[in-house]
PDB file of C-alpha atoms in Angstrom:
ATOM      1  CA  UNK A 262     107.157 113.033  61.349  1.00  0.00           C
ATOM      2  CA  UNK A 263     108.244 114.257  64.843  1.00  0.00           C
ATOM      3  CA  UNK A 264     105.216 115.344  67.116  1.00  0.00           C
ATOM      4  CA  UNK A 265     105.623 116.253  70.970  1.00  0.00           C
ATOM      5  CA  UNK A 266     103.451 113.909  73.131  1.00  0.00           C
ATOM      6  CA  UNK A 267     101.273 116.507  75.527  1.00  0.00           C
ATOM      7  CA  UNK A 268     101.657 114.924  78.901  1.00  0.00           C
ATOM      8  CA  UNK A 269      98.266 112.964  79.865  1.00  0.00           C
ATOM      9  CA  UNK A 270      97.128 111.834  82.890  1.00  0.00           C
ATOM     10  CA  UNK A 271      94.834 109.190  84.050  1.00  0.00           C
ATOM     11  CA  UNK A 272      92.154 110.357  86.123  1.00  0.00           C
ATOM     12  CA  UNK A 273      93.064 108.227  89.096  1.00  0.00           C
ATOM     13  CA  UNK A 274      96.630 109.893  89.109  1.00  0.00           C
ATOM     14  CA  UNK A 275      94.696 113.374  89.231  1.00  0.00           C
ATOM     15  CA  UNK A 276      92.446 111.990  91.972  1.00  0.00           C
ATOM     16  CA  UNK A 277      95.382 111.541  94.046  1.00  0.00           C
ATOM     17  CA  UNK A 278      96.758 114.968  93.380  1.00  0.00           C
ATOM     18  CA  UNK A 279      93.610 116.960  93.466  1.00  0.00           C
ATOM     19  CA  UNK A 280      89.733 116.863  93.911  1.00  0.00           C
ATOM     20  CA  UNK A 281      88.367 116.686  90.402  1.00  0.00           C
ATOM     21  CA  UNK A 282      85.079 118.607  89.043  1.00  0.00           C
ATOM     22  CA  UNK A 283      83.515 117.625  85.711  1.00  0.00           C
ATOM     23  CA  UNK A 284      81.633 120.029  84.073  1.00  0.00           C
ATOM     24  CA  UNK A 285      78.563 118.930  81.541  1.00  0.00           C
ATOM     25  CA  UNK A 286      80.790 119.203  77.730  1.00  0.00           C
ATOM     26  CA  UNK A 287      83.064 117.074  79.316  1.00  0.00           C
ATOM     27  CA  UNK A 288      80.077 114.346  80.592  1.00  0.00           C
ATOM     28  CA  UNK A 289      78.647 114.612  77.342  1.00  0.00           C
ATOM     29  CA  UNK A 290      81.582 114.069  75.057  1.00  0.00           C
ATOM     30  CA  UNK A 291      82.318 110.343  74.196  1.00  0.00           C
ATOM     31  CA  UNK A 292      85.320 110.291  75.760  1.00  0.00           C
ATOM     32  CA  UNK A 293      84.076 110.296  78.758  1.00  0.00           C
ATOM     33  CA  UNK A 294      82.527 106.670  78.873  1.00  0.00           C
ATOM     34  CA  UNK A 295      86.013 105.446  77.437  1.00  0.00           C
ATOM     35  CA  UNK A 296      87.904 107.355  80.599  1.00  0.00           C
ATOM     36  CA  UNK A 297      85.711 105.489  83.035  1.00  0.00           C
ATOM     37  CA  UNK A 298      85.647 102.276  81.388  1.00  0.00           C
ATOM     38  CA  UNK A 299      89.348 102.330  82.039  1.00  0.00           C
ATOM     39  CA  UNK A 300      89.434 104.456  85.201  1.00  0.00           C
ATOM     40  CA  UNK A 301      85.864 103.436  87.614  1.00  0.00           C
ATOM     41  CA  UNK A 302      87.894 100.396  89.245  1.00  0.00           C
ATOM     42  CA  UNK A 303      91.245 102.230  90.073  1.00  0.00           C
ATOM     43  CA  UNK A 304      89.263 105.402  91.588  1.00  0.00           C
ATOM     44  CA  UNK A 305      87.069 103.003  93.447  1.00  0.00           C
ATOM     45  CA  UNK A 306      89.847 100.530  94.367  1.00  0.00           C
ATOM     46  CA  UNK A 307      91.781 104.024  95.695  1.00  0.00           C
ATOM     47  CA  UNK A 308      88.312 104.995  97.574  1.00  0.00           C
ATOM     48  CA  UNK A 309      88.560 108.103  94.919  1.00  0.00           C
ATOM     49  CA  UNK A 310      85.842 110.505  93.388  1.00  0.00           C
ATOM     50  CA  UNK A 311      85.581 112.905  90.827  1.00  0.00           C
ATOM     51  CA  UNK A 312      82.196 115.398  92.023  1.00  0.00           C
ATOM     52  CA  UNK A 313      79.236 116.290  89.048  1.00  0.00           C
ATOM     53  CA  UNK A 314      77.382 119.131  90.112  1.00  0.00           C
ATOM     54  CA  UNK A 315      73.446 118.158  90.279  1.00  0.00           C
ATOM     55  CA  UNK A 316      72.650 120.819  87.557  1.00  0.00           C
ATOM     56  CA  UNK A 317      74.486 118.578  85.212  1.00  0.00           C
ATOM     57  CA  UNK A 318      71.655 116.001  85.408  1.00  0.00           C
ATOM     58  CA  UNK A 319      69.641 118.542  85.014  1.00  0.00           C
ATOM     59  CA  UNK A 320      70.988 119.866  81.863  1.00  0.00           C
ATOM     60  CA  UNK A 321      71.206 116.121  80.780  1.00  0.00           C
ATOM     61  CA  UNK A 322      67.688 115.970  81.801  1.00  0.00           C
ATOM     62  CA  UNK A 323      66.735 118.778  79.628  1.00  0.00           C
ATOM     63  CA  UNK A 324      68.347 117.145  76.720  1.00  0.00           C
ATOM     64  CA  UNK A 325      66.713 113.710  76.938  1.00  0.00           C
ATOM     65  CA  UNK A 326      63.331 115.312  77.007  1.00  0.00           C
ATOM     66  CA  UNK A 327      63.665 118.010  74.736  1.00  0.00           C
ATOM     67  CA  UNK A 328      66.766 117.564  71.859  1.00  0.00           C
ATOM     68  CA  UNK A 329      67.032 115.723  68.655  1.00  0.00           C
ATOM     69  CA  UNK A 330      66.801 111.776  69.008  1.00  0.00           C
ATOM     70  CA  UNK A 331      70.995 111.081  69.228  1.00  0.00           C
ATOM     71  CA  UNK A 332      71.213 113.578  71.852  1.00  0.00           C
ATOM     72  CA  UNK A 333      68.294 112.614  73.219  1.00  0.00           C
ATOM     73  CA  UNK A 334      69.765 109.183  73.654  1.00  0.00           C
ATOM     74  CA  UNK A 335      73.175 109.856  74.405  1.00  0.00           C
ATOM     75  CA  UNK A 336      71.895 112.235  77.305  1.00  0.00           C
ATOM     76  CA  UNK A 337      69.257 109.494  78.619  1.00  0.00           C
ATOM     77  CA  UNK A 338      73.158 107.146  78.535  1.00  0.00           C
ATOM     78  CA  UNK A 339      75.199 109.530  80.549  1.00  0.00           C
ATOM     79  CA  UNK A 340      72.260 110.237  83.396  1.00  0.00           C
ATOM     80  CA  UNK A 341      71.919 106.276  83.383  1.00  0.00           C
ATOM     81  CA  UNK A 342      75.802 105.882  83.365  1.00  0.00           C
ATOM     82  CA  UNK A 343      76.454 108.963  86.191  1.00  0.00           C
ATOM     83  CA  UNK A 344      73.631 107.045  88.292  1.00  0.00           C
ATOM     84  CA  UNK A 345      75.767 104.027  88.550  1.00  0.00           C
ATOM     85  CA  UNK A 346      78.990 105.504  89.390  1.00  0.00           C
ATOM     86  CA  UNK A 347      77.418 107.235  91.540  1.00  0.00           C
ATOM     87  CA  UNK A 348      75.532 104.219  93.609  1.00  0.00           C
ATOM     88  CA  UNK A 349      79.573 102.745  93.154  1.00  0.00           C
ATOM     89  CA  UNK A 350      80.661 105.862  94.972  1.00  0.00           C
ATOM     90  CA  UNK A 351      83.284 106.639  91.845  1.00  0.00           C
ATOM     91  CA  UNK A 352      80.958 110.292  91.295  1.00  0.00           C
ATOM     92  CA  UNK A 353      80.221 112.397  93.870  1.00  0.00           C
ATOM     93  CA  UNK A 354      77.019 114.609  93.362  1.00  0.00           C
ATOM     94  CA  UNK A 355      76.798 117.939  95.155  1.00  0.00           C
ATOM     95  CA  UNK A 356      74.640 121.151  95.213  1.00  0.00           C
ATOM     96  CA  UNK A 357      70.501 121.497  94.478  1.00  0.00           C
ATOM     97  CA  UNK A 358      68.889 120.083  92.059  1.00  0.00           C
ATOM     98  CA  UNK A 359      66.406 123.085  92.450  1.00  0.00           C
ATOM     99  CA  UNK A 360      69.091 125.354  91.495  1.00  0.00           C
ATOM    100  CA  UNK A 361      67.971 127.069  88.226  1.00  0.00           C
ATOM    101  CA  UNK A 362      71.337 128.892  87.469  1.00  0.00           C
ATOM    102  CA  UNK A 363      73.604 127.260  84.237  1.00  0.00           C
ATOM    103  CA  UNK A 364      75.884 124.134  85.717  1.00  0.00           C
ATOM    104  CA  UNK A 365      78.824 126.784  84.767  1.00  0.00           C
ATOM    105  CA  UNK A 366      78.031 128.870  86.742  1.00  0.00           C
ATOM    106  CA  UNK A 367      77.607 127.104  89.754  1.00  0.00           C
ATOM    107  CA  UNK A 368      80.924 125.470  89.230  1.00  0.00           C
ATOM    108  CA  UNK A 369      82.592 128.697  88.794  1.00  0.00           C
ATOM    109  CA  UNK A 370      81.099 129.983  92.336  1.00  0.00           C
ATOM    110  CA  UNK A 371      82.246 126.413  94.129  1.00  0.00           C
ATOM    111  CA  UNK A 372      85.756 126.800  92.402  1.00  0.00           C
ATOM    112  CA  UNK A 373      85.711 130.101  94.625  1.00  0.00           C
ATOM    113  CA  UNK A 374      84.317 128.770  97.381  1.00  0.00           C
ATOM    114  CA  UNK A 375      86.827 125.612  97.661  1.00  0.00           C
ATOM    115  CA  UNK A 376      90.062 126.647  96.029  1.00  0.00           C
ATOM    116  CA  UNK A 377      91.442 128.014  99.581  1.00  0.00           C
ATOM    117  CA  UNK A 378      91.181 124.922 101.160  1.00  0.00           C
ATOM    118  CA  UNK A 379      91.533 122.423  97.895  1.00  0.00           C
ATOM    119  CA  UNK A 380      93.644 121.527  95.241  1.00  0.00           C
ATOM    120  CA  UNK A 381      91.117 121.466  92.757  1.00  0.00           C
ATOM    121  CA  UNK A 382      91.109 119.875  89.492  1.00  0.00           C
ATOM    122  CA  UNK A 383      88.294 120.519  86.123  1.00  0.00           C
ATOM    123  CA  UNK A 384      87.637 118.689  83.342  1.00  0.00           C
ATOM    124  CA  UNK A 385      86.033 120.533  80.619  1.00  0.00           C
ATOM    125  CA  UNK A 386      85.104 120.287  77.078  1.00  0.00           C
ATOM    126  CA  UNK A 387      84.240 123.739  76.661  1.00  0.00           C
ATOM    127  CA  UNK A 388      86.514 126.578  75.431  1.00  0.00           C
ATOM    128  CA  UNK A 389      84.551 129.385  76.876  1.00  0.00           C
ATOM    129  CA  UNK A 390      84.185 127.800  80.348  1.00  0.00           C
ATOM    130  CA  UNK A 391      87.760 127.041  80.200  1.00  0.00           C
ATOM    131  CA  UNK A 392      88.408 130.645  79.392  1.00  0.00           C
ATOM    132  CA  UNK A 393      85.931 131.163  82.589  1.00  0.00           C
ATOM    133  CA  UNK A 394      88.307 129.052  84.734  1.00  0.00           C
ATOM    134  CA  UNK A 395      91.390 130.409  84.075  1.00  0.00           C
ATOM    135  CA  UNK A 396      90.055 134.023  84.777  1.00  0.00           C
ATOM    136  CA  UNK A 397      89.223 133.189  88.054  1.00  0.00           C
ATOM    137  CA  UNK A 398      93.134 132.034  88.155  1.00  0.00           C
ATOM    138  CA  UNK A 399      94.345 135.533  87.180  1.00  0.00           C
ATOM    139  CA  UNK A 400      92.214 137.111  89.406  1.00  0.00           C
ATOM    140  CA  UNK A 401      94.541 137.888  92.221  1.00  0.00           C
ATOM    141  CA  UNK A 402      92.122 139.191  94.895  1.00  0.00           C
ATOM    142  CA  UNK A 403      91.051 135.547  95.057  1.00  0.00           C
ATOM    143  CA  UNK A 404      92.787 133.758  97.818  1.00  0.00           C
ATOM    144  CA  UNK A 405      93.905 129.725  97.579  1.00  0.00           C
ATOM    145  CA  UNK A 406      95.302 127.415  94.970  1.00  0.00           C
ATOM    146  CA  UNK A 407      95.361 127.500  91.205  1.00  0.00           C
ATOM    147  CA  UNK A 408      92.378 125.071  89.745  1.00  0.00           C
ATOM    148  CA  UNK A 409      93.990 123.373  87.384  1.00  0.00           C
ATOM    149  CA  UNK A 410      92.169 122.572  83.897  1.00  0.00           C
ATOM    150  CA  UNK A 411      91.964 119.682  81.821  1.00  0.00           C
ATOM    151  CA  UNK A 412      90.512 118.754  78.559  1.00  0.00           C
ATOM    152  CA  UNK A 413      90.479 115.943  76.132  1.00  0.00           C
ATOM    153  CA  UNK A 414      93.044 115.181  73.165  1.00  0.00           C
ATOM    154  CA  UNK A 415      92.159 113.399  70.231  1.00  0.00           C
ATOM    155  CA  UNK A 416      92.583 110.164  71.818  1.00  0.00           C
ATOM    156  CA  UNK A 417      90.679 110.815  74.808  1.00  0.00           C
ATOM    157  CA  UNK A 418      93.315 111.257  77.100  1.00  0.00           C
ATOM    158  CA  UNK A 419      93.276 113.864  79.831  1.00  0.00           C
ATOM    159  CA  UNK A 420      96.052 116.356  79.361  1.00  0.00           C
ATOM    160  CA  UNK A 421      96.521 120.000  81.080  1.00  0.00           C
ATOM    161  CA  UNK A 422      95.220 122.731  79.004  1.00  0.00           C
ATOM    162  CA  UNK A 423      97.764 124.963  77.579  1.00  0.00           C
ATOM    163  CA  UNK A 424      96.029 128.307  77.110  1.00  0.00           C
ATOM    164  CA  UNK A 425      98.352 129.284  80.079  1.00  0.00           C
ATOM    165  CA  UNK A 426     101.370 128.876  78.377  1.00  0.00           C
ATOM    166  CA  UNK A 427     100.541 130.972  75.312  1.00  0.00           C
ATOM    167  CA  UNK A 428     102.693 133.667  75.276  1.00  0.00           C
ATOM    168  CA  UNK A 429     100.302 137.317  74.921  1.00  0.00           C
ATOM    169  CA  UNK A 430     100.107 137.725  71.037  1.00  0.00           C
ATOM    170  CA  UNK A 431      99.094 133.834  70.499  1.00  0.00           C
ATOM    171  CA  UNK A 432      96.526 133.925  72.945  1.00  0.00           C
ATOM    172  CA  UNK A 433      95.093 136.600  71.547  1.00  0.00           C
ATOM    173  CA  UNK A 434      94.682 134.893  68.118  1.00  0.00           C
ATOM    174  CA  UNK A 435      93.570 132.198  69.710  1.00  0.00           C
ATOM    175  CA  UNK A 436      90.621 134.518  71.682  1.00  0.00           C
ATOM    176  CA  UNK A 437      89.653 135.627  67.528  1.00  0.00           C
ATOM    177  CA  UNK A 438      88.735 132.400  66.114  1.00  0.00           C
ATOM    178  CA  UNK A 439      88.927 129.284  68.526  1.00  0.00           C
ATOM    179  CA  UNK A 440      86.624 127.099  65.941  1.00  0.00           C
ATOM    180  CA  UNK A 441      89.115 127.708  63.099  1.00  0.00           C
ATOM    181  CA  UNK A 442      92.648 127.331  65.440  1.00  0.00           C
ATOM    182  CA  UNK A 443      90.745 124.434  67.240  1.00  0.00           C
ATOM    183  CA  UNK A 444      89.811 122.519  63.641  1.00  0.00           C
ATOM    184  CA  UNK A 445      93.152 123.079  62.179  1.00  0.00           C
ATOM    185  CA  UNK A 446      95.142 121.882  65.432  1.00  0.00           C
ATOM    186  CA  UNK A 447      92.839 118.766  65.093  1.00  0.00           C
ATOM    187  CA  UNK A 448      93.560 118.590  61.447  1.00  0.00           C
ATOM    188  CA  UNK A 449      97.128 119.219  62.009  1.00  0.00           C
ATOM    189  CA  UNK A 450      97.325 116.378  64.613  1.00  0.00           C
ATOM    190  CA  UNK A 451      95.311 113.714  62.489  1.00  0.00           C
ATOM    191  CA  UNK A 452      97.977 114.354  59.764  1.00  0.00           C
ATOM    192  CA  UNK A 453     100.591 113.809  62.380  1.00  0.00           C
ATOM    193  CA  UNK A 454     101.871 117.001  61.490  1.00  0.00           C
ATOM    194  CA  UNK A 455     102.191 119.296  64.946  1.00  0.00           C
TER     195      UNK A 455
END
């Protein structure tokens, strides 16, 4: 069957471009360890970061003490895991740890903050946030840049999210029931069928 290839993008060739944020989905999601398995030596060899917001331990924190035993583990993994890319210099941690407000929203008020003087860049698992994002986009009493979003594909690659290129009436089908249109996309895509 034919099937268009999204364009991906390694996270060193965004780290070039643009200063990247990571939000928590996207820490949490497998895919992450896979990206920097392949992509901790070229950001450090190109002196690069991506930035993880402190509340993102803490919601990792959170986890570890408090949620079922695999995310319990997996959470206890990516605070170990952000520690040492950290101490590499490949992740950058900003803001207070004291800070009791959501990770998302602190991101969301940086994104503000920054955009006028950044290309910015966020990776994000989360529909909703992404939604979050892109509103701050069409907000047009905002001054500065775009910020840019990217999620994961099924592979685990890094590829622009398209929301923005949905004409009206799709997006607003997609704003009804994104756990059905996300489930048959992936469905759709397993079968090699979109």
């Amino acid at each position: 069957g034919v099937f268009t290839m999204k364009n991906t993008i390694t996270l060193s060739e965004l780290a070039n471009k643009r200063e990247i944020f990571i939000d928590y989905s996207a820490v949490f999601n497998t895919h992450f360890v896979n990206m920097m398995i392949e992509q901790a030596r070229p950001l450090h060899d190109a002196q690069k970061q991506i930035t993880v917001h402190r509340s993102v331990l803490n919601e990792l924190t959170k986890l570890a003490e408090n949620g079922s035993i695999g995310d319990s583990t997996i959470a206890k993994e990516r605070i170990a895991q952000l520690n040492a890319l950290n101490s590499a210099g490949v992740v950058n941690y900003i803001g207070n740890s004291l800070e009791p407000r959501s990770s998302n929203q602190q991101y969301i008020e940086l994104m503000v903050t920054y955009r006028n003087k950044k290309d910015l860049a966020f990776i994000s698992d989360n529909d909703a946030f992404i939604a979050d994002i892109e509103l701050q986009n069409k907000i047009s009493s905002f001054p500065g840049n775009q910020i840019t979003v990217f999620k994961y594909d099924e592979n685990g690659n890094l590829v622009e999210d398209a929301c923005k290129t949905l004409d009206v009436n799709e997006s607003d089908d997609k704003i009804k029931s994104p756990e059905s249109g996300d489930k048959v996309d992936r469905l759709m895509s397993m079968f090699g069928l979109n």
